PDB file of C-alpha atoms and ligand atoms in Angstrom:
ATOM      1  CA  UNK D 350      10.075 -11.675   9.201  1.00  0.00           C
ATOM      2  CA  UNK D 351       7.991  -9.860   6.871  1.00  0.00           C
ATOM      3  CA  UNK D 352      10.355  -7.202   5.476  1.00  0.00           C
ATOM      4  CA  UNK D 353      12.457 -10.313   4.662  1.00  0.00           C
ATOM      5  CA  UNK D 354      10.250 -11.569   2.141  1.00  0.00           C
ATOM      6  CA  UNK D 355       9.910  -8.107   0.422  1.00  0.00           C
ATOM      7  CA  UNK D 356       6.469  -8.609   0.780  1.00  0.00           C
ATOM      8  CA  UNK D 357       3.681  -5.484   1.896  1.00  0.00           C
ATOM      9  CA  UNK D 358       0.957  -6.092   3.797  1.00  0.00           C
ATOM     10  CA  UNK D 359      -1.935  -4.071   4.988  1.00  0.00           C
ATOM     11  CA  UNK D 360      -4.379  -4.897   7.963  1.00  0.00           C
ATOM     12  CA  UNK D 361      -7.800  -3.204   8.630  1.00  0.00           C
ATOM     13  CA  UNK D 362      -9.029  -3.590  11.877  1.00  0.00           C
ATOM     14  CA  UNK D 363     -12.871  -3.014  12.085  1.00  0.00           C
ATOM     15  CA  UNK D 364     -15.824  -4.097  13.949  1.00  0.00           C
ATOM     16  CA  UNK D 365     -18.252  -4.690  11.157  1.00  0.00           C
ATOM     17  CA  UNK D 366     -18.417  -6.560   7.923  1.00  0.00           C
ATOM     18  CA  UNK D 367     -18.839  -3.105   5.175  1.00  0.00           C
ATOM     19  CA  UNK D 368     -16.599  -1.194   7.397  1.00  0.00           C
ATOM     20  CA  UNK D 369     -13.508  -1.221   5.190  1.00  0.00           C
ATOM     21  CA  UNK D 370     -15.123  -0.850   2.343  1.00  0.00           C
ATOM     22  CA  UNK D 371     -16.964   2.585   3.483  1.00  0.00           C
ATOM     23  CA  UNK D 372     -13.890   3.788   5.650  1.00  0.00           C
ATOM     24  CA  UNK D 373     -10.730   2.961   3.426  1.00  0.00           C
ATOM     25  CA  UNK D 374     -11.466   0.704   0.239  1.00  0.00           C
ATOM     26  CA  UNK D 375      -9.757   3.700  -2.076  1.00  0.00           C
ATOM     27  CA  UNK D 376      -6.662   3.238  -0.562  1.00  0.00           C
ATOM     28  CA  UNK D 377      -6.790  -0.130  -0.241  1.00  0.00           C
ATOM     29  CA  UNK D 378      -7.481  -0.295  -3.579  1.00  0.00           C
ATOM     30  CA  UNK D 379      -4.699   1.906  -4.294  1.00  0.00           C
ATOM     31  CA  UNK D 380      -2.321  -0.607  -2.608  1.00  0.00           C
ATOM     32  CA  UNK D 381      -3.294  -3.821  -4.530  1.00  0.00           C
ATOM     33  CA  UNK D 382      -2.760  -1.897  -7.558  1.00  0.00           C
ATOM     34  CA  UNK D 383       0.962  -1.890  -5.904  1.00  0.00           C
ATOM     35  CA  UNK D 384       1.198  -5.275  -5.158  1.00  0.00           C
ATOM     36  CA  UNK D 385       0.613  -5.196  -1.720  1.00  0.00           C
ATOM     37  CA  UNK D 386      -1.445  -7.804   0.226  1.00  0.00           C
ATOM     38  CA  UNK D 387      -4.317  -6.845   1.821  1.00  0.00           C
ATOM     39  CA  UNK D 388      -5.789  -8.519   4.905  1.00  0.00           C
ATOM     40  CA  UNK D 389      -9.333  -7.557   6.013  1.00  0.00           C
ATOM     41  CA  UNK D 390      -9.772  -8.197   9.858  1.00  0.00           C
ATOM     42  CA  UNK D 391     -13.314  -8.115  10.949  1.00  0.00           C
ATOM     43  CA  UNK D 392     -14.325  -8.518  14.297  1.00  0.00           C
ATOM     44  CA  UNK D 393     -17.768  -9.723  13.995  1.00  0.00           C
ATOM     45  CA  UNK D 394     -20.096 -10.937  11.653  1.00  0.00           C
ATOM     46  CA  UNK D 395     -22.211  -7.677  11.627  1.00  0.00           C
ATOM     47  CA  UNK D 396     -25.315  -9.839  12.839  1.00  0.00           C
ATOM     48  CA  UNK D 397     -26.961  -7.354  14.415  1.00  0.00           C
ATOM     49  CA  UNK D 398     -27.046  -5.181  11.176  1.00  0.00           C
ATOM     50  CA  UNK D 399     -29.345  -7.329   9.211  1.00  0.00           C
ATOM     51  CA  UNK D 400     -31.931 -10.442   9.466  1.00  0.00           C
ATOM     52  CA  UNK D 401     -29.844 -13.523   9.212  1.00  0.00           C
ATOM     53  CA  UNK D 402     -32.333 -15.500   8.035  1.00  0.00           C
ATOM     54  CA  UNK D 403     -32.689 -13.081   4.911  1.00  0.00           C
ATOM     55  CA  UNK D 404     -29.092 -12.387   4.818  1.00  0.00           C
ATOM     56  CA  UNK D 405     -25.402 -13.093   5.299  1.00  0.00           C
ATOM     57  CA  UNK D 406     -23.257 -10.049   5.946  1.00  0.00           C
ATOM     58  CA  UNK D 407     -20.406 -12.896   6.192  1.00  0.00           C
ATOM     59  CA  UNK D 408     -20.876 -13.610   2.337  1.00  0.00           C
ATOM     60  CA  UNK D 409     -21.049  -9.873   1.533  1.00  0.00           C
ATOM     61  CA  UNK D 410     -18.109  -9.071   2.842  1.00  0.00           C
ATOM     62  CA  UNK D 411     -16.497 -12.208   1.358  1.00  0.00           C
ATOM     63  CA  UNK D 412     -17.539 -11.095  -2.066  1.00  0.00           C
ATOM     64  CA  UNK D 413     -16.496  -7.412  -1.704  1.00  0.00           C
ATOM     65  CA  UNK D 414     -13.047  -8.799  -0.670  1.00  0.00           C
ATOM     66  CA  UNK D 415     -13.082 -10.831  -3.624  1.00  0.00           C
ATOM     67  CA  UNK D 416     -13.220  -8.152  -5.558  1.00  0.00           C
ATOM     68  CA  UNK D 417     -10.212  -6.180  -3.743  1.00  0.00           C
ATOM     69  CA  UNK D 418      -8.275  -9.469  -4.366  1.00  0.00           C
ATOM     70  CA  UNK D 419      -8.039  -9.283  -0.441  1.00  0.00           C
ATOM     71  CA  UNK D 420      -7.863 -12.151   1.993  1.00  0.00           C
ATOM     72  CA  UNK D 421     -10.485 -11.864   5.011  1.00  0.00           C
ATOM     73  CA  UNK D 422     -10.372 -12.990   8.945  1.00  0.00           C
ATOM     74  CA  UNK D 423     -13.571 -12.933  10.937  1.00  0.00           C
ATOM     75  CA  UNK D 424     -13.533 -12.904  14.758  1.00  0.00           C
ATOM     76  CA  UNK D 425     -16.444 -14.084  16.977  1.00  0.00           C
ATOM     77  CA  UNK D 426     -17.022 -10.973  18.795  1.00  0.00           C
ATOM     78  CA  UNK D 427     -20.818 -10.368  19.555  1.00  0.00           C
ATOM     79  CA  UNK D 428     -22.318  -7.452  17.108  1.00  0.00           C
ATOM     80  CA  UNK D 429     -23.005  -4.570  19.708  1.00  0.00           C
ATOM     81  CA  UNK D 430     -20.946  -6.051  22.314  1.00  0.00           C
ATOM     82  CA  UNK D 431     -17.842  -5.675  21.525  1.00  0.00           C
ATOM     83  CA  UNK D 432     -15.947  -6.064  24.704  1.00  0.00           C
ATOM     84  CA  UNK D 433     -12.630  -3.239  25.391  1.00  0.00           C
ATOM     85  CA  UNK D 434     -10.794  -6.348  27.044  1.00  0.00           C
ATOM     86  CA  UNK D 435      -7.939  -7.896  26.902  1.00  0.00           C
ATOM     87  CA  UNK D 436      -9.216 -11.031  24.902  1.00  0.00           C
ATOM     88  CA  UNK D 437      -9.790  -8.480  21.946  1.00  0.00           C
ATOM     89  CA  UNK D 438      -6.213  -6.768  22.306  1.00  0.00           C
ATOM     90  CA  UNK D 439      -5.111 -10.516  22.402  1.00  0.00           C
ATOM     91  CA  UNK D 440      -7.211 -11.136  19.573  1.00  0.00           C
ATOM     92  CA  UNK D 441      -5.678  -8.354  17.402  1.00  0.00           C
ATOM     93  CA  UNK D 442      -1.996  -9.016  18.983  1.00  0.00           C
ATOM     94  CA  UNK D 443      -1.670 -12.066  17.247  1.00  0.00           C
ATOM     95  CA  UNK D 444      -3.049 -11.435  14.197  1.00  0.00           C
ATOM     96  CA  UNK D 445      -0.708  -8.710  13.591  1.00  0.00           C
ATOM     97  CA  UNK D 446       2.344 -11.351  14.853  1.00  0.00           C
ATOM     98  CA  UNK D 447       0.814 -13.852  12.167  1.00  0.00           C
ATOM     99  CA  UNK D 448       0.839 -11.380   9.546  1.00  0.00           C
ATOM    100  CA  UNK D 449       3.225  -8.910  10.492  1.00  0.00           C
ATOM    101  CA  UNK D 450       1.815  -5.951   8.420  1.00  0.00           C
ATOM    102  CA  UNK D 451       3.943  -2.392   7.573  1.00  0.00           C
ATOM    103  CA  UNK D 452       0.075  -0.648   7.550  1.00  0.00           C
ATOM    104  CA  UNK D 453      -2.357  -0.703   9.775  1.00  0.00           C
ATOM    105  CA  UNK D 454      -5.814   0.998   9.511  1.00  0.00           C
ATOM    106  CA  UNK D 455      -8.579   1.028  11.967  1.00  0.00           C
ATOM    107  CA  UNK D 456     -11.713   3.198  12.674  1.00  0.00           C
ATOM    108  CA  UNK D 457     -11.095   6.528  14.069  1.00  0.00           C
ATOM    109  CA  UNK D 458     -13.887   6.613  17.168  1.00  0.00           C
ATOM    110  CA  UNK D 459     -12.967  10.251  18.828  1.00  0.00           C
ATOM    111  CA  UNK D 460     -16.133  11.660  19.961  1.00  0.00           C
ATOM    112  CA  UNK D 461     -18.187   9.134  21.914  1.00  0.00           C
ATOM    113  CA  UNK D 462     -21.236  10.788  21.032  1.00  0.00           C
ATOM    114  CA  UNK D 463     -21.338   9.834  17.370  1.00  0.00           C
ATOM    115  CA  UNK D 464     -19.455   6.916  17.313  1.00  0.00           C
ATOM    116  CA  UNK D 465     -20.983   3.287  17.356  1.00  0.00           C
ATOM    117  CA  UNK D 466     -19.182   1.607  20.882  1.00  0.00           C
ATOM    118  CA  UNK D 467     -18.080  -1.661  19.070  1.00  0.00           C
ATOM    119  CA  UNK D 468     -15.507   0.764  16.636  1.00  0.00           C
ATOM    120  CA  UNK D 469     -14.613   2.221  20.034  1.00  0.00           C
ATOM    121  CA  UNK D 470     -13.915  -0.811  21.158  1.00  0.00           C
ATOM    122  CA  UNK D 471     -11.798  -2.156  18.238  1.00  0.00           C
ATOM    123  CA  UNK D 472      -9.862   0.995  17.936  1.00  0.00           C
ATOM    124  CA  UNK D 473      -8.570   0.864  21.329  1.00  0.00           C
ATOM    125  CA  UNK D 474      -7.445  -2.285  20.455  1.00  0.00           C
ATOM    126  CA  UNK D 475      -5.807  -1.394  17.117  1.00  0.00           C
ATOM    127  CA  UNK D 476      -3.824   1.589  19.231  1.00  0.00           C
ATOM    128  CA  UNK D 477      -2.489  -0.819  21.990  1.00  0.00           C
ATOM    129  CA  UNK D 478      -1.071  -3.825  19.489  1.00  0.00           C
ATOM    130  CA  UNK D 479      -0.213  -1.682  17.199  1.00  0.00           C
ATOM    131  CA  UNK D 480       2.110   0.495  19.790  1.00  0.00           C
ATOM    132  CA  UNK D 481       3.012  -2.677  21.132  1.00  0.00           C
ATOM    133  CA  UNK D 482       4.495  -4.392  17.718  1.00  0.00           C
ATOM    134  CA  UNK D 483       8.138  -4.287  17.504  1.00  0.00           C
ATOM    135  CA  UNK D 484       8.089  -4.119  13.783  1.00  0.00           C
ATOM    136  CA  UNK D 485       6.658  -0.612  14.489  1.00  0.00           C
ATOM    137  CA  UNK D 486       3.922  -0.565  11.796  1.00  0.00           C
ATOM    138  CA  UNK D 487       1.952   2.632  10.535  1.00  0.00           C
ATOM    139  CA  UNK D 488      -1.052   3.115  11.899  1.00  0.00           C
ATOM    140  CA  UNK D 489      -3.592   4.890  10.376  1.00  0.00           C
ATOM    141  CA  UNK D 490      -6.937   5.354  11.165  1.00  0.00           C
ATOM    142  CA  UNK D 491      -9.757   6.453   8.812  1.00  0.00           C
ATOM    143  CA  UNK D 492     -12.845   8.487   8.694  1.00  0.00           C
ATOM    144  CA  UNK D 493     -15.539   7.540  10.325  1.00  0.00           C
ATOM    145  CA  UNK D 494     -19.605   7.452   9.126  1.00  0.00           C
ATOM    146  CA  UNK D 495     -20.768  10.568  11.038  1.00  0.00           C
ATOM    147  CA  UNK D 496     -19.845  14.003  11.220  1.00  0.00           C
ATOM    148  CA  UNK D 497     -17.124  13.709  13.954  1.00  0.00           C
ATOM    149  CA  UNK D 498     -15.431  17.497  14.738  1.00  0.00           C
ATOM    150  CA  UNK D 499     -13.206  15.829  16.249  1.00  0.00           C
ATOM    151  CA  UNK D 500     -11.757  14.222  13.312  1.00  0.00           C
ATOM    152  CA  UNK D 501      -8.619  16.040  12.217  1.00  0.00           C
ATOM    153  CA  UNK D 502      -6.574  14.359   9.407  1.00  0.00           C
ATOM    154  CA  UNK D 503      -3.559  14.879   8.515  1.00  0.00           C
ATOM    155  CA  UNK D 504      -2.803  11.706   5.536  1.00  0.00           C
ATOM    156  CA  UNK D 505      -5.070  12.152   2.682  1.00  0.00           C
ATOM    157  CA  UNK D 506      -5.697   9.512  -0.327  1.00  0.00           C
ATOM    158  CA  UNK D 507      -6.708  10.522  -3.722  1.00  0.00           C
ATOM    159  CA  UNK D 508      -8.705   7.841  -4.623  1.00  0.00           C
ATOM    160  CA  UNK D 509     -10.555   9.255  -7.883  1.00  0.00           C
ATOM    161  CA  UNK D 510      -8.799   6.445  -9.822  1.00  0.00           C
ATOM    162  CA  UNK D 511     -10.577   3.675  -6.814  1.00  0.00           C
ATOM    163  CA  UNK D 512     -14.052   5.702  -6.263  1.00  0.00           C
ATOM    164  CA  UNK D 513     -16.078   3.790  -9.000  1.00  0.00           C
ATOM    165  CA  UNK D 514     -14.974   0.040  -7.542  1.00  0.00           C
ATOM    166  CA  UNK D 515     -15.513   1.784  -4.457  1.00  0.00           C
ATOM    167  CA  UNK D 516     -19.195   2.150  -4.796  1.00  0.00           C
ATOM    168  CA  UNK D 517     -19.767  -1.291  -6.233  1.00  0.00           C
ATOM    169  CA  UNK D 518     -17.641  -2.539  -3.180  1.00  0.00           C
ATOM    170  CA  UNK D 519     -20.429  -0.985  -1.005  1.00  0.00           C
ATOM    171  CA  UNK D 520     -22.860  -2.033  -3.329  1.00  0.00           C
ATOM    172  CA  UNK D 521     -21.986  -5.572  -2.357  1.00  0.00           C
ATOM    173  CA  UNK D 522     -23.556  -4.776   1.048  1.00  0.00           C
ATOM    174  CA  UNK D 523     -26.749  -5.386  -0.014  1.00  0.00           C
ATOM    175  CA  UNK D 524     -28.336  -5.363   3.431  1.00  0.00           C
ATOM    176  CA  UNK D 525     -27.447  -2.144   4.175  1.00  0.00           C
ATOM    177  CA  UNK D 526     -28.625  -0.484   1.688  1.00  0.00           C
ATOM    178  CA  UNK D 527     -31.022   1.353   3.783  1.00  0.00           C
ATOM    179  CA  UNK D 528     -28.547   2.960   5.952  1.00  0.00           C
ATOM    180  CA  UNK D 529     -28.306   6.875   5.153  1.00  0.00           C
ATOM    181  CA  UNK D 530     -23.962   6.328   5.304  1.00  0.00           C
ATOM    182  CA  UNK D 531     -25.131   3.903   1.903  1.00  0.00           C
ATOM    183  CA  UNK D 532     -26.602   6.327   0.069  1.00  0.00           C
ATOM    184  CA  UNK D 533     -24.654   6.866  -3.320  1.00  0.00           C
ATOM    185  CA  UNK D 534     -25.321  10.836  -3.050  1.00  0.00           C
ATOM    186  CA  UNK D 535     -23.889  10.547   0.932  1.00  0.00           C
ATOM    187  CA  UNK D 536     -21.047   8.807  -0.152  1.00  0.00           C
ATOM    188  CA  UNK D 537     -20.329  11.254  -3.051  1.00  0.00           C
ATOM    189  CA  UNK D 538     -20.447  13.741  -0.881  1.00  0.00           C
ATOM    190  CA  UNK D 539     -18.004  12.455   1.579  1.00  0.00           C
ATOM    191  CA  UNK D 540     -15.386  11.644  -0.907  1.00  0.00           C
ATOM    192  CA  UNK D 541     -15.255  15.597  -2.409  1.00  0.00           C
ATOM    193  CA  UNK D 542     -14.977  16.949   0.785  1.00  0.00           C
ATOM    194  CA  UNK D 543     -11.656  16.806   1.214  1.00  0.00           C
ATOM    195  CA  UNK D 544     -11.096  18.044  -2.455  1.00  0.00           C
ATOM    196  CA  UNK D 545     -10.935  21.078  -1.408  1.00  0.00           C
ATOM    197  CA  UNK D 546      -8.101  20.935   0.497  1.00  0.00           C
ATOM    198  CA  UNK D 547      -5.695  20.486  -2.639  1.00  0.00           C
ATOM    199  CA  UNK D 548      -5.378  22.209  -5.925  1.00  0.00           C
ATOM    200  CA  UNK D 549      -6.891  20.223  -8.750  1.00  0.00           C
ATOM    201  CA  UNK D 550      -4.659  19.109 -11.301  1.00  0.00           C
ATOM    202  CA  UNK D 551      -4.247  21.213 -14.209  1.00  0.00           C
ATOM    203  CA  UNK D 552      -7.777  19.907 -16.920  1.00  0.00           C
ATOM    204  CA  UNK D 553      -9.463  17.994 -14.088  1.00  0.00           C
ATOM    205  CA  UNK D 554     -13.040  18.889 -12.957  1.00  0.00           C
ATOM    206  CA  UNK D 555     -12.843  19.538  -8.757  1.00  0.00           C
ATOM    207  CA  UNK D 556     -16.669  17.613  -9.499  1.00  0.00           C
ATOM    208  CA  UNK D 557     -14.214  14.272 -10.354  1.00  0.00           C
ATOM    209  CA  UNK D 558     -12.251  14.642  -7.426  1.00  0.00           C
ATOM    210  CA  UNK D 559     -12.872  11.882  -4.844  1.00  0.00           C
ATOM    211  CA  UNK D 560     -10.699  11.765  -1.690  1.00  0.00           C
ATOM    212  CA  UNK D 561      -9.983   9.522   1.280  1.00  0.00           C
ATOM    213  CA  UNK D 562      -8.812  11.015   4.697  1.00  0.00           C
ATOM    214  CA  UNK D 563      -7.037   9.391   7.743  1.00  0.00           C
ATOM    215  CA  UNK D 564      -5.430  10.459  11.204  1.00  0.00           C
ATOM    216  CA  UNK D 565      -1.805   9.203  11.271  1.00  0.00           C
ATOM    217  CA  UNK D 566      -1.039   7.893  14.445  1.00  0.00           C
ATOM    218  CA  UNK D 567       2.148   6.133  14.470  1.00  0.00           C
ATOM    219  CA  UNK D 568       4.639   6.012  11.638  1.00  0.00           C
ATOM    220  CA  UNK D 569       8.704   4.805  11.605  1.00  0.00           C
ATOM    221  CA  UNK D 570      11.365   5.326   9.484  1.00  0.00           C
TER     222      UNK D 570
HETATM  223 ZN1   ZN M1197     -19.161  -0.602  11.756  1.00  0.00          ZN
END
């Protein structure tokens, strides 16, 4: 068992391979700095996000993790067509028996409008192993690219310490550096946001102030 070895692990569950790192690399981050393990689950190999022949997504992600100190598992789930079936649950079932995580993080996909349907997909997956784990891990999932009203959070991550290795995670992603969610400004933006919700520490500029947020979805004591 896990908890017998004193050892902490935290799991992402995403579709895509520069998922973590835009959703949750803060607080992962945070965590190594703690000694915990951190295992990056990937469903696909993001193939439909760049030219293969000019890229490999698989080797960015590789070296971003690298960088986290974080081990990596890749499924073969089709970019785009990520399937809500129970091959995937199975998929992310054992995983979680093989590594037995406390933490859990996976995308938050409320409104359908926004969303992209493979983090759908994944999501609902996360939600039914995770409930299903006797270990009863935390579950968290995090923020997603879009503006999503839906999103409410309610566990929030200072991660001004994390936000420069943050950005040269996502750097890594070479590929996708055209996307608008890549843009340095964008992602600025998105990590302040939640600033605002907290007093700033006595001597610290609110401009220096870089956050991560997260719905909590399941957590035991
Ligand atoms: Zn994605």
């Amino acid at each position: 068992m896990t908890d017998d070895r004193g050892e902490r692990i935290v799991m992402t569950v995403f579709a895509h391979p520069d998922d973590a790192e835009l959703c949750c690399f803060g607080l992962l981050a945070k965590l190594r700095k703690s000694g915990w393990r951190v295992v990056l689950v990937i469903a696909t190999l993001g193939e439909n996000g760049a030219d293969a022949t000019a890229w490999s997504r698989e080797a960015e992600a590789r070296a971003a993790a690298e960088g986290l100190g974080a081990e990596i598992v890749f499924g073969q789930f089709r970019d785009g067509y990520v399937p809500r079936s129970a091959e995937l649950v199975g998929w992310v079932e054992a995983l979680l028996e093989a590594y037995r995580p406390q933490m859990i993080i996976s995308h938050f996909s409320g409104d359908s409008r926004t969303t992209h349907q493979d983090h759908a997909a994944v999501e609902a997956a996360a939600q039914i192993a995770a409930r299903r784990a006797w270990w009863r891990p935390t579950l968290l999932l995090a923020e997603g690219l879009d503006n999503d009203v839906s999103f409410r959070p309610n566990w929030f991550v200072d991660i001004t310490d994390e936000f420069a290795s943050k950005m040269i995670a996502i750097g890594l992603h070479a590929s996708q550096g055209g996307k608008y969610y890549m843009a340095p400004d964008y992602l600025e933006v998105r990590a302040r946001k939640w600033s605002l919700n907290f007093r700033i520490p006595p001597g610290q500029p609110l401009s220096k102030c870089y956050w991560e947020a997260f719905q909590l979805v399941q957590h035991a004591i």
